[in-house]
Coordinates of C-alpha atoms in Angstrom, one line a residue:
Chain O
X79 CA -35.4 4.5 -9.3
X80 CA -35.8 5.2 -5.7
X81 CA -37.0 2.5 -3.3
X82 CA -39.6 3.6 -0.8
X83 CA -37.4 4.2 2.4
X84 CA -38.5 1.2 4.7
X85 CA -37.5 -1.4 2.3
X86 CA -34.9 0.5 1.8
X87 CA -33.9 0.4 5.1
X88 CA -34.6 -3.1 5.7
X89 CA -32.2 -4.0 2.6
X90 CA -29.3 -2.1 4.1
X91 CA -29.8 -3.8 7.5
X92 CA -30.1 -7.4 6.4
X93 CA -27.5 -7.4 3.1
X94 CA -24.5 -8.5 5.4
X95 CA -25.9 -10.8 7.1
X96 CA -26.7 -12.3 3.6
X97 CA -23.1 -11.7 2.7
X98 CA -22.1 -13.3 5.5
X99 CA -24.3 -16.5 5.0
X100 CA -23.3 -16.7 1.0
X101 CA -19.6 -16.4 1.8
X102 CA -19.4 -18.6 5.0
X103 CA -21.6 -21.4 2.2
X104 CA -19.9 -20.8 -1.1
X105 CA -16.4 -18.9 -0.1
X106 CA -15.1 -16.9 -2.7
X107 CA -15.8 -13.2 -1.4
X108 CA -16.2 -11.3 -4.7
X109 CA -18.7 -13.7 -6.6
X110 CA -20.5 -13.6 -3.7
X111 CA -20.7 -10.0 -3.6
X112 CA -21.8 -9.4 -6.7
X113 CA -24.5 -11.8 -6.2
X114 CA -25.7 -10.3 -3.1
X115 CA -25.8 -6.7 -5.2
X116 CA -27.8 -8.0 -7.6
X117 CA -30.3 -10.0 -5.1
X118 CA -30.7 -6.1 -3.5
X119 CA -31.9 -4.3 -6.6
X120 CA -34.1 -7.4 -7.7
X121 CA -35.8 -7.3 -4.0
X122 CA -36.0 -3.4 -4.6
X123 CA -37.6 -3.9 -7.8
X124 CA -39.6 -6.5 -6.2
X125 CA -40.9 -6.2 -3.1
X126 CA -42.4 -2.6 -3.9
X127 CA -44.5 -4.5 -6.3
X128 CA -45.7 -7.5 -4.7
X129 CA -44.9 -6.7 -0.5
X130 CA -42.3 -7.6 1.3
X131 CA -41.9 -11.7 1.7
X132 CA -42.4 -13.0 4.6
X133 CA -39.0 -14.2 5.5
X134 CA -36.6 -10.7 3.4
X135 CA -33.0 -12.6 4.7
X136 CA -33.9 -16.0 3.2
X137 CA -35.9 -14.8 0.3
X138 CA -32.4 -12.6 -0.3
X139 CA -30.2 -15.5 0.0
X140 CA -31.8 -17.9 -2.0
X141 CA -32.0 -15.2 -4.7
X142 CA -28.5 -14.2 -4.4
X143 CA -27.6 -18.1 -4.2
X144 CA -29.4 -18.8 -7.8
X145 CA -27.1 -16.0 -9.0
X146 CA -24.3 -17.3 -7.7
X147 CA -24.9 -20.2 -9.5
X148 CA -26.0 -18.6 -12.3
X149 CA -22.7 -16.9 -13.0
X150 CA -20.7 -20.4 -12.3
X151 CA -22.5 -22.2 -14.8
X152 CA -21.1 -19.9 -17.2
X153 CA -17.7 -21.6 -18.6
X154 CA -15.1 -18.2 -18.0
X155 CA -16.3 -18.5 -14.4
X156 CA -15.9 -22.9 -13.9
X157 CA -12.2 -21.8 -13.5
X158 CA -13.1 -19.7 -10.4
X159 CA -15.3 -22.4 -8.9
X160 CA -12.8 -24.9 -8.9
X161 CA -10.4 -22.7 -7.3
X162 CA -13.6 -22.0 -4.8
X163 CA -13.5 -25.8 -4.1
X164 CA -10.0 -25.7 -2.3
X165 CA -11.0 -23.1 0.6
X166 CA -14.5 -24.4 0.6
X167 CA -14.0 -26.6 3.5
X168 CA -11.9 -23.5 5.9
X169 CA -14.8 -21.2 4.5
X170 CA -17.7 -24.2 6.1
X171 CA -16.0 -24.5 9.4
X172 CA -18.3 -23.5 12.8
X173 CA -21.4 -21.7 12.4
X174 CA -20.8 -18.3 13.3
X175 CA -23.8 -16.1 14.4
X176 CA -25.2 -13.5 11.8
X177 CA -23.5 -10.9 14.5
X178 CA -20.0 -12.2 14.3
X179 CA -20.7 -12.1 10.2
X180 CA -21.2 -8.8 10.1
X181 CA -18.4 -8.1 12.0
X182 CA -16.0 -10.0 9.9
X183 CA -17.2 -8.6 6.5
X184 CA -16.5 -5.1 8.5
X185 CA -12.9 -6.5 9.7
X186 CA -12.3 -7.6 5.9
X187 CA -13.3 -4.9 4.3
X188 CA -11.2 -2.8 6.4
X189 CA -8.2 -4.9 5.9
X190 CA -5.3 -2.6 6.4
X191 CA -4.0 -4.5 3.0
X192 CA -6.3 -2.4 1.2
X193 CA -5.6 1.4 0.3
X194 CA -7.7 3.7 2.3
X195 CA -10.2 4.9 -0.4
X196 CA -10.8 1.0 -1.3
X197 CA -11.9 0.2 2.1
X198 CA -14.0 3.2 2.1
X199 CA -15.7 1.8 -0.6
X200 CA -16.2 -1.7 0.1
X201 CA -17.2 -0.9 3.4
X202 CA -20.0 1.4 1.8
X203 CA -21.0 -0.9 -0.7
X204 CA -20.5 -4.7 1.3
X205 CA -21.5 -4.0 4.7
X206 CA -24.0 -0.5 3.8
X207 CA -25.8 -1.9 1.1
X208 CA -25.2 0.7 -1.0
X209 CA -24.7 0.3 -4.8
X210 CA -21.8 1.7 -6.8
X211 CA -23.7 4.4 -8.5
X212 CA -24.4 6.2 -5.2
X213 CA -20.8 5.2 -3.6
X214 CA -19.5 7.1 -6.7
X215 CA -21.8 9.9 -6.3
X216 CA -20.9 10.2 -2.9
X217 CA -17.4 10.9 -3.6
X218 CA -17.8 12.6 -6.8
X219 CA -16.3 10.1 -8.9
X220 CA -17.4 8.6 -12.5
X221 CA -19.4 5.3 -11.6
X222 CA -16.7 2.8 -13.5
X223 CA -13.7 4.7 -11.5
X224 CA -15.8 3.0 -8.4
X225 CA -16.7 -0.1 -9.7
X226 CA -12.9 -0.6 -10.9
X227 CA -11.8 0.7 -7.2
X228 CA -14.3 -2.0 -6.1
X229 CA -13.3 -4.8 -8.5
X230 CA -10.0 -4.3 -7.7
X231 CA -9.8 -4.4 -3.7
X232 CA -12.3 -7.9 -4.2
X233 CA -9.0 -8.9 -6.6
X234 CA -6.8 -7.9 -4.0
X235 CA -8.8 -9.6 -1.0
X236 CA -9.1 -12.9 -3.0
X237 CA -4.9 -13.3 -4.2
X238 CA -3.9 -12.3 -0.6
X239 CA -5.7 -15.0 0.7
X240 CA -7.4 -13.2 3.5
X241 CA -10.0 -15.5 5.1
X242 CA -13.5 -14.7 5.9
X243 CA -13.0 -15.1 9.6
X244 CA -12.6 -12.8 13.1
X245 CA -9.0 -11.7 13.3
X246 CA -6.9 -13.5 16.3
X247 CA -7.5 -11.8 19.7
X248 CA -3.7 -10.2 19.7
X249 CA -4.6 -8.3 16.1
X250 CA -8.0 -7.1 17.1
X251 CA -7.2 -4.0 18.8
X252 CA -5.3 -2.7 16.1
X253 CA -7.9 -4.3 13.3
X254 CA -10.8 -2.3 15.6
X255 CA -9.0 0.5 15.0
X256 CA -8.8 0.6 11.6
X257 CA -12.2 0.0 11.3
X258 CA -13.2 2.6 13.4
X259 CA -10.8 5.4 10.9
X260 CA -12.9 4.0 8.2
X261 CA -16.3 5.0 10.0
X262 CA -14.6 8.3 10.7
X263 CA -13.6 9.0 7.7
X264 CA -17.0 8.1 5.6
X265 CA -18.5 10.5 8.6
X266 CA -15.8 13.1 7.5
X267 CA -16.5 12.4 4.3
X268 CA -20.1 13.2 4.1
X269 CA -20.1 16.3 7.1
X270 CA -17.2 18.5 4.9
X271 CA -16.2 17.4 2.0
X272 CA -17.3 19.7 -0.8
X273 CA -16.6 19.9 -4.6
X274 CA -18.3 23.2 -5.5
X275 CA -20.7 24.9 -3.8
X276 CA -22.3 21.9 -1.3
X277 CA -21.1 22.0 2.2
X278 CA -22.3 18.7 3.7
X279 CA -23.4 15.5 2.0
X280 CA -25.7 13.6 4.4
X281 CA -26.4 10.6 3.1
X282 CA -22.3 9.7 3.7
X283 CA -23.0 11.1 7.7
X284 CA -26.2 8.9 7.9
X285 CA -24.9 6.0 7.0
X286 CA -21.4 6.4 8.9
X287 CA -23.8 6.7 11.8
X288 CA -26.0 4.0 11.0
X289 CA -22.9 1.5 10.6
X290 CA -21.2 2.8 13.9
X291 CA -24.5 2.0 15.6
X292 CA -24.2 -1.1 14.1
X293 CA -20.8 -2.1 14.8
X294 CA -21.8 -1.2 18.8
X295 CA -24.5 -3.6 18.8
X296 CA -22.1 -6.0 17.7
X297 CA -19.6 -4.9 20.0
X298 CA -21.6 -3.0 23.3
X299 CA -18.5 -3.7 25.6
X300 CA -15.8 -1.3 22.9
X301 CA -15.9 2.3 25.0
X302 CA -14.2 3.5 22.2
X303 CA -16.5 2.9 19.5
X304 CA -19.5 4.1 22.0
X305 CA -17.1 7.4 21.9
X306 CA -17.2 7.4 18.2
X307 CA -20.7 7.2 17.8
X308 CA -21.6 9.9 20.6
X309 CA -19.0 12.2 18.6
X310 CA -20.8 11.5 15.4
X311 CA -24.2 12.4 16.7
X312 CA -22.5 15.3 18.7
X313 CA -20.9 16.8 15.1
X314 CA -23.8 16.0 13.1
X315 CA -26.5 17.5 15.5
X316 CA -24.8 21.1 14.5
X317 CA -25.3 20.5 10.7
X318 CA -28.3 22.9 10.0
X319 CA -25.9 25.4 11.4
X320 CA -23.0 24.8 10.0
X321 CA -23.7 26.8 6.8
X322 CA -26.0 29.7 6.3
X323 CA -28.6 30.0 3.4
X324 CA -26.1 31.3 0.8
X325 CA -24.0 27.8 1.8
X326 CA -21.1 30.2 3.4
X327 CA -19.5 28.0 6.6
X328 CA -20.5 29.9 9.6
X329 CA -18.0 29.0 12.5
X330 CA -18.8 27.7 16.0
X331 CA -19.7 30.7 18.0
X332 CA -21.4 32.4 15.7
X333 CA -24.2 29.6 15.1
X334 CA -27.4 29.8 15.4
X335 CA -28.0 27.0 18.3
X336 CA -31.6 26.8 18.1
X337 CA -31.1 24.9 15.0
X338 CA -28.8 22.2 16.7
X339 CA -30.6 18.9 16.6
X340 CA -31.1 18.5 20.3
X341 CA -32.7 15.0 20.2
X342 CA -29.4 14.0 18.6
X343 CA -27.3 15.9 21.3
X344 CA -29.4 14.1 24.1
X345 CA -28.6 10.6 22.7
X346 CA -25.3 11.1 22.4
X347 CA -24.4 12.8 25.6
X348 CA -26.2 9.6 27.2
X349 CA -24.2 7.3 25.4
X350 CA -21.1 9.3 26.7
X351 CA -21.9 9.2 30.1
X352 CA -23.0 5.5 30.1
X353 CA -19.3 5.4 29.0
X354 CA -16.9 7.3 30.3
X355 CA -15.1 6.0 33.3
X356 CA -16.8 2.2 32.5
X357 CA -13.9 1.4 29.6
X358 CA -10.4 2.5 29.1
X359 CA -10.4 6.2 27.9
X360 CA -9.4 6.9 24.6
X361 CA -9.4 9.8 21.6
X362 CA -13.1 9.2 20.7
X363 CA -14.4 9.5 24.0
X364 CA -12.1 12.1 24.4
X365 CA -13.0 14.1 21.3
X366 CA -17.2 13.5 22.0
X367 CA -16.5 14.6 25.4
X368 CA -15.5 18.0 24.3
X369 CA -18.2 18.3 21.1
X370 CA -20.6 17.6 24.4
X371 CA -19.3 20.2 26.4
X372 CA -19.8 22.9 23.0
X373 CA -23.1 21.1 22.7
X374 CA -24.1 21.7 26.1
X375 CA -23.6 25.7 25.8
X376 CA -26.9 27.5 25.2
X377 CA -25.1 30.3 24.3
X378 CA -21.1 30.8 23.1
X379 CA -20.1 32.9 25.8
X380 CA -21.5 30.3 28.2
X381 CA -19.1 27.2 26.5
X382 CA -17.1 26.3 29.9
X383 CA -13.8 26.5 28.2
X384 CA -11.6 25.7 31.2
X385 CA -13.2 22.3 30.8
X386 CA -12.3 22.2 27.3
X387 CA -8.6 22.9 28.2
X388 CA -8.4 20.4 30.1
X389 CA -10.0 17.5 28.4
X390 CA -7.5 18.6 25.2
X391 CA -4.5 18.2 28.1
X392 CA -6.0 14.9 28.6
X393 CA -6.3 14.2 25.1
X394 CA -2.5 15.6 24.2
X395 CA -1.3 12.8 26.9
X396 CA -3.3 9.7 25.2
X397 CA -3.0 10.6 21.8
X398 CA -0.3 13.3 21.4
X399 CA -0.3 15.2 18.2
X400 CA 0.6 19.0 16.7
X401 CA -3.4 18.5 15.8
X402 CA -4.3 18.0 18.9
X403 CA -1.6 20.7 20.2
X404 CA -3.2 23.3 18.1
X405 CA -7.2 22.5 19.3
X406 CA -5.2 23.1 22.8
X407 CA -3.8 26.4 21.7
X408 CA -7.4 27.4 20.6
X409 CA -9.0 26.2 24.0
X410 CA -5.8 28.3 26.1
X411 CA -6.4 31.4 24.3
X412 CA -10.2 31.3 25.5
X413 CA -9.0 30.9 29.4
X414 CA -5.6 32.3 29.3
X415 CA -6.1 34.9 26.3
X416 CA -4.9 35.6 22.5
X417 CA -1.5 35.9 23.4
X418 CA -0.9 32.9 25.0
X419 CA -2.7 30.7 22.5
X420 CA -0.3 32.2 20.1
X421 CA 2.9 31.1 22.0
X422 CA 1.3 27.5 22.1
X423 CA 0.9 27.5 18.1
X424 CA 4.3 29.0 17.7
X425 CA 5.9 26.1 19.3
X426 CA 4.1 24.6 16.4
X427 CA 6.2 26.3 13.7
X428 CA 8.9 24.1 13.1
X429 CA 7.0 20.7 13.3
X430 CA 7.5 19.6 10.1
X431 CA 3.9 17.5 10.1
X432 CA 2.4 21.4 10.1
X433 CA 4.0 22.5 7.3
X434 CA 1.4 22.2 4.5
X435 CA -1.3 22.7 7.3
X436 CA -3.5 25.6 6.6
X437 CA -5.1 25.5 9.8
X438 CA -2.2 26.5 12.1
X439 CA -2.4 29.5 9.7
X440 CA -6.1 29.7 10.0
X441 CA -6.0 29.8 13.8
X442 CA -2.6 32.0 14.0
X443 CA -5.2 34.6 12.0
X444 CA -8.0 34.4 14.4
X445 CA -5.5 34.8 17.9
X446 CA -3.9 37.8 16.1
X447 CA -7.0 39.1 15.2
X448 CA -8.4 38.9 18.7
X449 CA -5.1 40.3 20.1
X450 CA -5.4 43.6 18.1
X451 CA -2.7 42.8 15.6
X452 CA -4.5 43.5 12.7
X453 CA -1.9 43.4 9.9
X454 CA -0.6 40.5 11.1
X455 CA -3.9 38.8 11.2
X456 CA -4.5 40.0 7.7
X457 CA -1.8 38.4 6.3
X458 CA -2.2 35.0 8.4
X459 CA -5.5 34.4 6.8
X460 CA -4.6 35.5 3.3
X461 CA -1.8 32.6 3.7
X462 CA -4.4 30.4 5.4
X463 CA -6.9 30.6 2.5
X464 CA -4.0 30.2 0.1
X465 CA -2.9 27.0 1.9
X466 CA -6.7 25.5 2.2
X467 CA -7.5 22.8 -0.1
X468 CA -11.5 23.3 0.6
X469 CA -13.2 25.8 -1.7
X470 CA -15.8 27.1 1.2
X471 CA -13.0 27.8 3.4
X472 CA -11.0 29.3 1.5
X473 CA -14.1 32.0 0.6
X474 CA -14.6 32.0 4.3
X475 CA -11.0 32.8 4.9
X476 CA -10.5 35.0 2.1
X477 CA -13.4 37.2 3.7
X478 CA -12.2 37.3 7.1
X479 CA -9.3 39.1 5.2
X480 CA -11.4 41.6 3.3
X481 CA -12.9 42.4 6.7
X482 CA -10.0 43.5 8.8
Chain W
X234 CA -7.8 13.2 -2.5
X235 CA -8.3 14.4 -6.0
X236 CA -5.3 15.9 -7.9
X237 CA -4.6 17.7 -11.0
X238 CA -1.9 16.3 -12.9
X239 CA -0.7 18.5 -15.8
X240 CA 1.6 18.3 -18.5
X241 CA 2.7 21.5 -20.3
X242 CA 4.6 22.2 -23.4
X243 CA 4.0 22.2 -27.4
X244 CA 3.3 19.5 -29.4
X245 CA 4.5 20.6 -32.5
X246 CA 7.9 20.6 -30.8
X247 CA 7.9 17.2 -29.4
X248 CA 6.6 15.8 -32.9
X249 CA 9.7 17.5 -34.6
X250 CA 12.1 16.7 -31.5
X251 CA 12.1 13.4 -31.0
X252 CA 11.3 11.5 -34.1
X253 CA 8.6 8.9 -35.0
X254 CA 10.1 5.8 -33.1
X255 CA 9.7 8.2 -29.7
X256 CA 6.0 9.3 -30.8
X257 CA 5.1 5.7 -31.1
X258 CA 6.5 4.5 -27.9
X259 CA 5.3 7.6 -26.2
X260 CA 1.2 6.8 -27.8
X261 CA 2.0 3.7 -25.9
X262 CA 3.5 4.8 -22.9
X263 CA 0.4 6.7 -22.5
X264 CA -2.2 4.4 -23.2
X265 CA -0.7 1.7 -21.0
X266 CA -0.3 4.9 -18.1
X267 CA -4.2 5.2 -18.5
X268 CA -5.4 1.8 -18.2
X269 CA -3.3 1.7 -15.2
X270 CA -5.1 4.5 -13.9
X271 CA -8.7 3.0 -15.2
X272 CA -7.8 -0.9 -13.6
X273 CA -7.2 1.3 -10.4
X274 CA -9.8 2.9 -9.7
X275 CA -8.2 5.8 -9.5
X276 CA -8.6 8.0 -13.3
X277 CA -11.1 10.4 -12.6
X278 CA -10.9 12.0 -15.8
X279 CA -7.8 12.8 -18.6
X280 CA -8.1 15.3 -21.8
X281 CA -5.3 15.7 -24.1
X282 CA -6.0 19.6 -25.3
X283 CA -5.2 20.9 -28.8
X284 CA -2.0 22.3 -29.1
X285 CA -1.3 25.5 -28.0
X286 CA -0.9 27.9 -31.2
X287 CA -4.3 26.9 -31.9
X288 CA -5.6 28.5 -28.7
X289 CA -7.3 32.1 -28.6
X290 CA -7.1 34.4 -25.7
X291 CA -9.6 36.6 -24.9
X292 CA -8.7 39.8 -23.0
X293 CA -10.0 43.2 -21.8
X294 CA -9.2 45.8 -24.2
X295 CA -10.4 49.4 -24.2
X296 CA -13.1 47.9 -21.8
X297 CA -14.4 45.2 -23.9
X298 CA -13.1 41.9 -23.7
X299 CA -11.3 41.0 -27.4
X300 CA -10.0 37.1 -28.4
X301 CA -6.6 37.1 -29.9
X302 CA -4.9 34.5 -31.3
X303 CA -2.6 32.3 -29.2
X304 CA -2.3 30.6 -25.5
X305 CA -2.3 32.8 -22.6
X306 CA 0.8 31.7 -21.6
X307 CA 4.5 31.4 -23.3
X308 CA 3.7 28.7 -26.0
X309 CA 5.6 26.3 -24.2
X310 CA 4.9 26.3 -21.1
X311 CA 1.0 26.1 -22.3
X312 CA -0.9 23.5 -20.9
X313 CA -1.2 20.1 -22.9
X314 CA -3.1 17.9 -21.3
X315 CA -4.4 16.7 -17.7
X316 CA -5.7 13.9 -15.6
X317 CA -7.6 14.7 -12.8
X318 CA -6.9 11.3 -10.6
X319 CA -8.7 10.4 -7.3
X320 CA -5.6 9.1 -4.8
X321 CA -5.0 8.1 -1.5
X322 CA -2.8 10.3 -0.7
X323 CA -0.6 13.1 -2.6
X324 CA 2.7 11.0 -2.2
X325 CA 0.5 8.9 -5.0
X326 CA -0.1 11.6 -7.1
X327 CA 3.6 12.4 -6.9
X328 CA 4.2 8.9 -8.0
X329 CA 1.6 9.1 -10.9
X330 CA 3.4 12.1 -12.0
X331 CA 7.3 10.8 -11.5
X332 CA 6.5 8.1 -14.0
X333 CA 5.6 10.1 -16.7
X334 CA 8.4 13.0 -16.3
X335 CA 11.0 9.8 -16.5
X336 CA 9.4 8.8 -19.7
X337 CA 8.9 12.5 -21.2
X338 CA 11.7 14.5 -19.3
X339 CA 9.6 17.5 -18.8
X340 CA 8.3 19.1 -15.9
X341 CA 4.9 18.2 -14.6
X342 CA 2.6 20.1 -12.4
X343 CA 0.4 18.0 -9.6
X344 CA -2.2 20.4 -8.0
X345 CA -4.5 19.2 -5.8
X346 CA -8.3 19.8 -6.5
X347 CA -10.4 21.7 -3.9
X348 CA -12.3 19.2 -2.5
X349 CA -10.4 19.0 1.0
X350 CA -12.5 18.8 4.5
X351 CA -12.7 22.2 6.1
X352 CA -11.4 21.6 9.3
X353 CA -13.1 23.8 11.8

């Protein structure tokens, strides 16, 4: 069943603050949860019928309250409400605003208690609305593997004791960051990953934006989640481009640029300039800054490349990284030439981080191929499309091969 | 991350090998490894594979491809079974995988499945 889009839309936008409001009345995260699912698809089913109530947030919490109660008049749950009873009064204390719930259900979802691809996960499904079925279509997983990797980070939330409340002042930094990763990584997530022949999976990039842009109206004064977003939009306005019609990646400079998404370009070079210099500098800003600058190139000869170099020497000093040191080497070969960028990703060689890295081979092919050394760069990207663990790169690598 | 994790050998062998008491605890061993995996949320899939004399391999003779009987490779070091598992990171595959080689002392393979970002 597919809901029309603006209810759709309004579902997605309200469901944690209806979390939020269940947990901060009844406690107990996971029950709560549920309920909350299972008050989205009723209002799905529902309001396409009969119109959208006049109050959606209250009509969803008093739904999702009935099944909340529902499921604790039945005797294996009495156990769980009487447990419920204990934290009940910690859960009741202050009224927090609908914005500060939101942000804790993003905080707690992210707990960096959980694995990586449970947070993912509950973050998608508590905070984005979305249901298991398309969270485990997403990442390509059967739909009980997801509702297990759900079931069990709720399990884990509820017997660590974790408390559905804003993280102390001296933890939120590094708690912000986390959840930022997570955002990144859903992004990531829908803009590359492929099983099989699909490139890009947008509905993963949509909502990564849609929660980022979320997550700055909750927290406007954050310069680093501003950064985040603007590199989102930055990397996502390129998507038409990224693959040709046969689904075969198509790098950077050979892209067709009218198809960028210029609207999205626009709003997030604005964001970026409304935020650089305002908040302390960080990778986000950093790393939008320089998807700007390739942005802002009507053509690929015109990409101002000495300003790339030196936002990547800026980056290399706040978050320092063989990564990073490689993106450098790529930027120095364009100012300085092939041969130097080579010297920078042989310093490379013996950093141990690198080792399983297909990129440095990747990269290593591409210098030596623009210096003339053709055997070499043969051989480079056969190891590189060896080493890659993404089936459209390694066509895309194996062909630069062929080519040479 | 998803990985491959894949056991290799005959069955036949094992069955004769190790005796009953070893097959039972082994059945077990397995199952309780899977419903691991399942409460995890990390079993993607798992297929235990006939054994491997029962196999046919089909090959390109005189121009025409012809099935003959047998596994492709040596008949023990055919491929027995799988799990593709969906992981964190590949350190957890590893893991996955070092529990079974202590309980069956063979040699496992762990092979990740392409489904990596490209990352340019």
């Amino acid at each position: 069943m597919r809901t029309e889009p603006a209810i759709e839309d309004l579902l997605r936008e309200v469901a944690p603050q209806v979390l939020g409001t269940l947990v901060r009345r009844h406690s107990q995260f996971d029950a709560c949860e549920d309920a909350v699912q299972e008050a989205l698809l009723a209002a799905a089913r529902q309001w396409a019928a009969d119109g959208v109530p006049e109050n959606p947030r209250s009509w969803l919490v008093t739904v999702a309250s009935r099944r909340l109660i529902d499921a604790w008049r039945s005797e294996a749950a009495r156990q769980h409400r009487e447990e419920a009873a204990a934290v009940l009064d910690l859960a009741g204390q202050g009224a927090a605003s609908e914005q500060d719930d939101t942000l804790t259900l993003l905080f707690l979802c992210c707990h960096p208690s959980l694995s990586v691809p449970s947070q993912l996960a509950l973050t998608l499904r508590a905070v984005g609305g979305l249901t298991t079925a398309e969270i485990a279509r997403a990442f390509m997983v059967p739909e009980a593997t997801m509702a297990q990797r759900i079931s069990r980070a709720k399990e884990r939330i509820k017997a660590a004791g974790m408390q559905f409340e804003l993280p102390p002042e001296a933890e939120r930094p590094e708690r912000l960051r986390v959840v930022m990763q997570v955002l990144y990584l859903v992004f990531n997530e829908g803009y590359t990953t492929s099983s099989g022949p699909t490139l890009q999976r947008a509905d993963l990039t949509t909502e990564a934006i849609r929660l980022t842009r979320m997550l700055l109206q909750l927290i406007p004064e954050e310069g680093e989640v501003a950064g985040l977003l603007a590199l989102m939009l930055l990397t996502d306005a390129r998507r038409a481009a990224r693959t040709n019609e046969d689904g075969w990646l198509v790098p950077l400079d050979d892209q067709r640029r009218d198809l960028w998404n210029s609207a999205q370009i626009s709003e997030g070079v604005e964001l970026l300039t409304r935020t650089l210099g305002k908040a302390p500098v960080g990778p986000y800003q950093l790393q939008a800054a320089i998807a700007a600058v390739h942005d802002e190139a009507s053509t690929a000869e015109e990409t101002d490349w000495p300003q790339i170099l030196a936002l990547y020497e800026v980056l290399e000093q706040v978050s320092p990284g063989p990564v990073v040191t490689l993106n450098r080497a790529v930027a120095v070969a364009r100012v300085h030439g092939p041969r130097a960028g080579l010297a920078l990703v042989g310093t490379l060689d013996r950093d141990e981080r690198m080792k399983h890295n297909h990129r440095l081979e990747a990269v290593r092919a591409h210098l030596l191929e623009r210096a003339g050394d053709i055997d070499a760069a043969r051989k480079s990207y056969d190891l590189a499309a060896r080493m890659t663990a993404s089936l459209p790169e390694r066509r895309y690598l194996a062909l630069r091969a062929a080519r040479l | 991350m998803k990985y491959m994790i894949m056991t290799f050998g005959s069955a036949e062998a094992g069955l004769a090998a190790m005796g009953k008491e070893w097959m039972l605890e082994m059945i077990q061993f397995m199952r309780n490894l899977d419903e691991d995996l399942t409460k995890s949320g990390e079993l993607v899939s798992n297929e235990g594979l006939a054994d491997g004399s029962q196999a046919k391999t089909v090959r390109i003779k005189n121009g025409i491809p012809v099935p003959t009987d047998g596994p492709f490779a040596e008949a023990k070091e055919s491929l027995v079974g799988y799990w593709i598992v969906d992981v964190e990171s590949e350190a957890r595959a590893i893991e996955i995988a070092s529990k079974i080689v202590a309980f069956v002392k063979q040699p496992i393979e762990v092979r990740q499945v392409m489904d990596a970002p490209p990352e340019f």
